[in-house]
Amino acid sequence: MPLLFLLVVVVGFAELWVLIEVGGVIGAPATLLAVVLISLLGAALVRREGFKAWGRFRRAVDEGRLPGNEVVDGALLLLAGALLFTPGFLTDGVGLLLAFAPTRLGLRRLLARRFRATTGVSQAGGRRPSGEAIDVEVVRVERDERPPPGELTGGDDERD
């Protein structure tokens, strides 16, 4: 909690300093207009990317896949929107970076590597940090339709 408080205070002072410096160069009205325009353009970008991320999420769920990457993208877009909503050039800059798909991809990969390093769990899940194997049970769910070619069916190769 004290670290979060310190971060908010430091970012607040940094934003204020940048706004004063920019205002001294281009004037207060132009600075205010720039902050508002950047926020509006960023919000439009976040909205567009959010709809795309939601579509990828729905597609993953419809295909029966766990939407892990899609959830992380959605969370990063929520963070981008919050940062763009916060007035200031620094937070807007970070928010815009998070709104762009290539930046989110790189950050998502970095977060995945860090998660695997700290927990010892791979993306598919396989080992506990202690190195013990995880015991799982595979359950086959009957559906009215046949699974797409190449889909795992729980080890049962019977065909109707």
Short mmCIF file of C-alpha atoms in Angstrom, two decimals, residues 138 140 151-158:
data_model
loop_
_atom_site.label_atom_id
_atom_site.label_comp_id
_atom_site.label_asym_id
_atom_site.label_seq_id
_atom_site.Cartn_x
_atom_site.Cartn_y
_atom_site.Cartn_z
CA VAL A 138 -9.65 -35.91 -18.31
CA ARG A 140 -15.12 -36.33 -22.02
CA GLU A 151 -9.47 -31.76 -31.70
CA LEU A 152 -8.51 -33.86 -28.70
CA THR A 153 -11.39 -36.06 -27.61
CA GLY A 154 -10.07 -37.24 -24.26
CA GLY A 155 -8.09 -40.21 -25.59
CA ASP A 156 -11.06 -42.06 -27.08
CA ASP A 157 -10.58 -42.65 -30.82
CA GLU A 158 -13.99 -44.20 -31.48
#
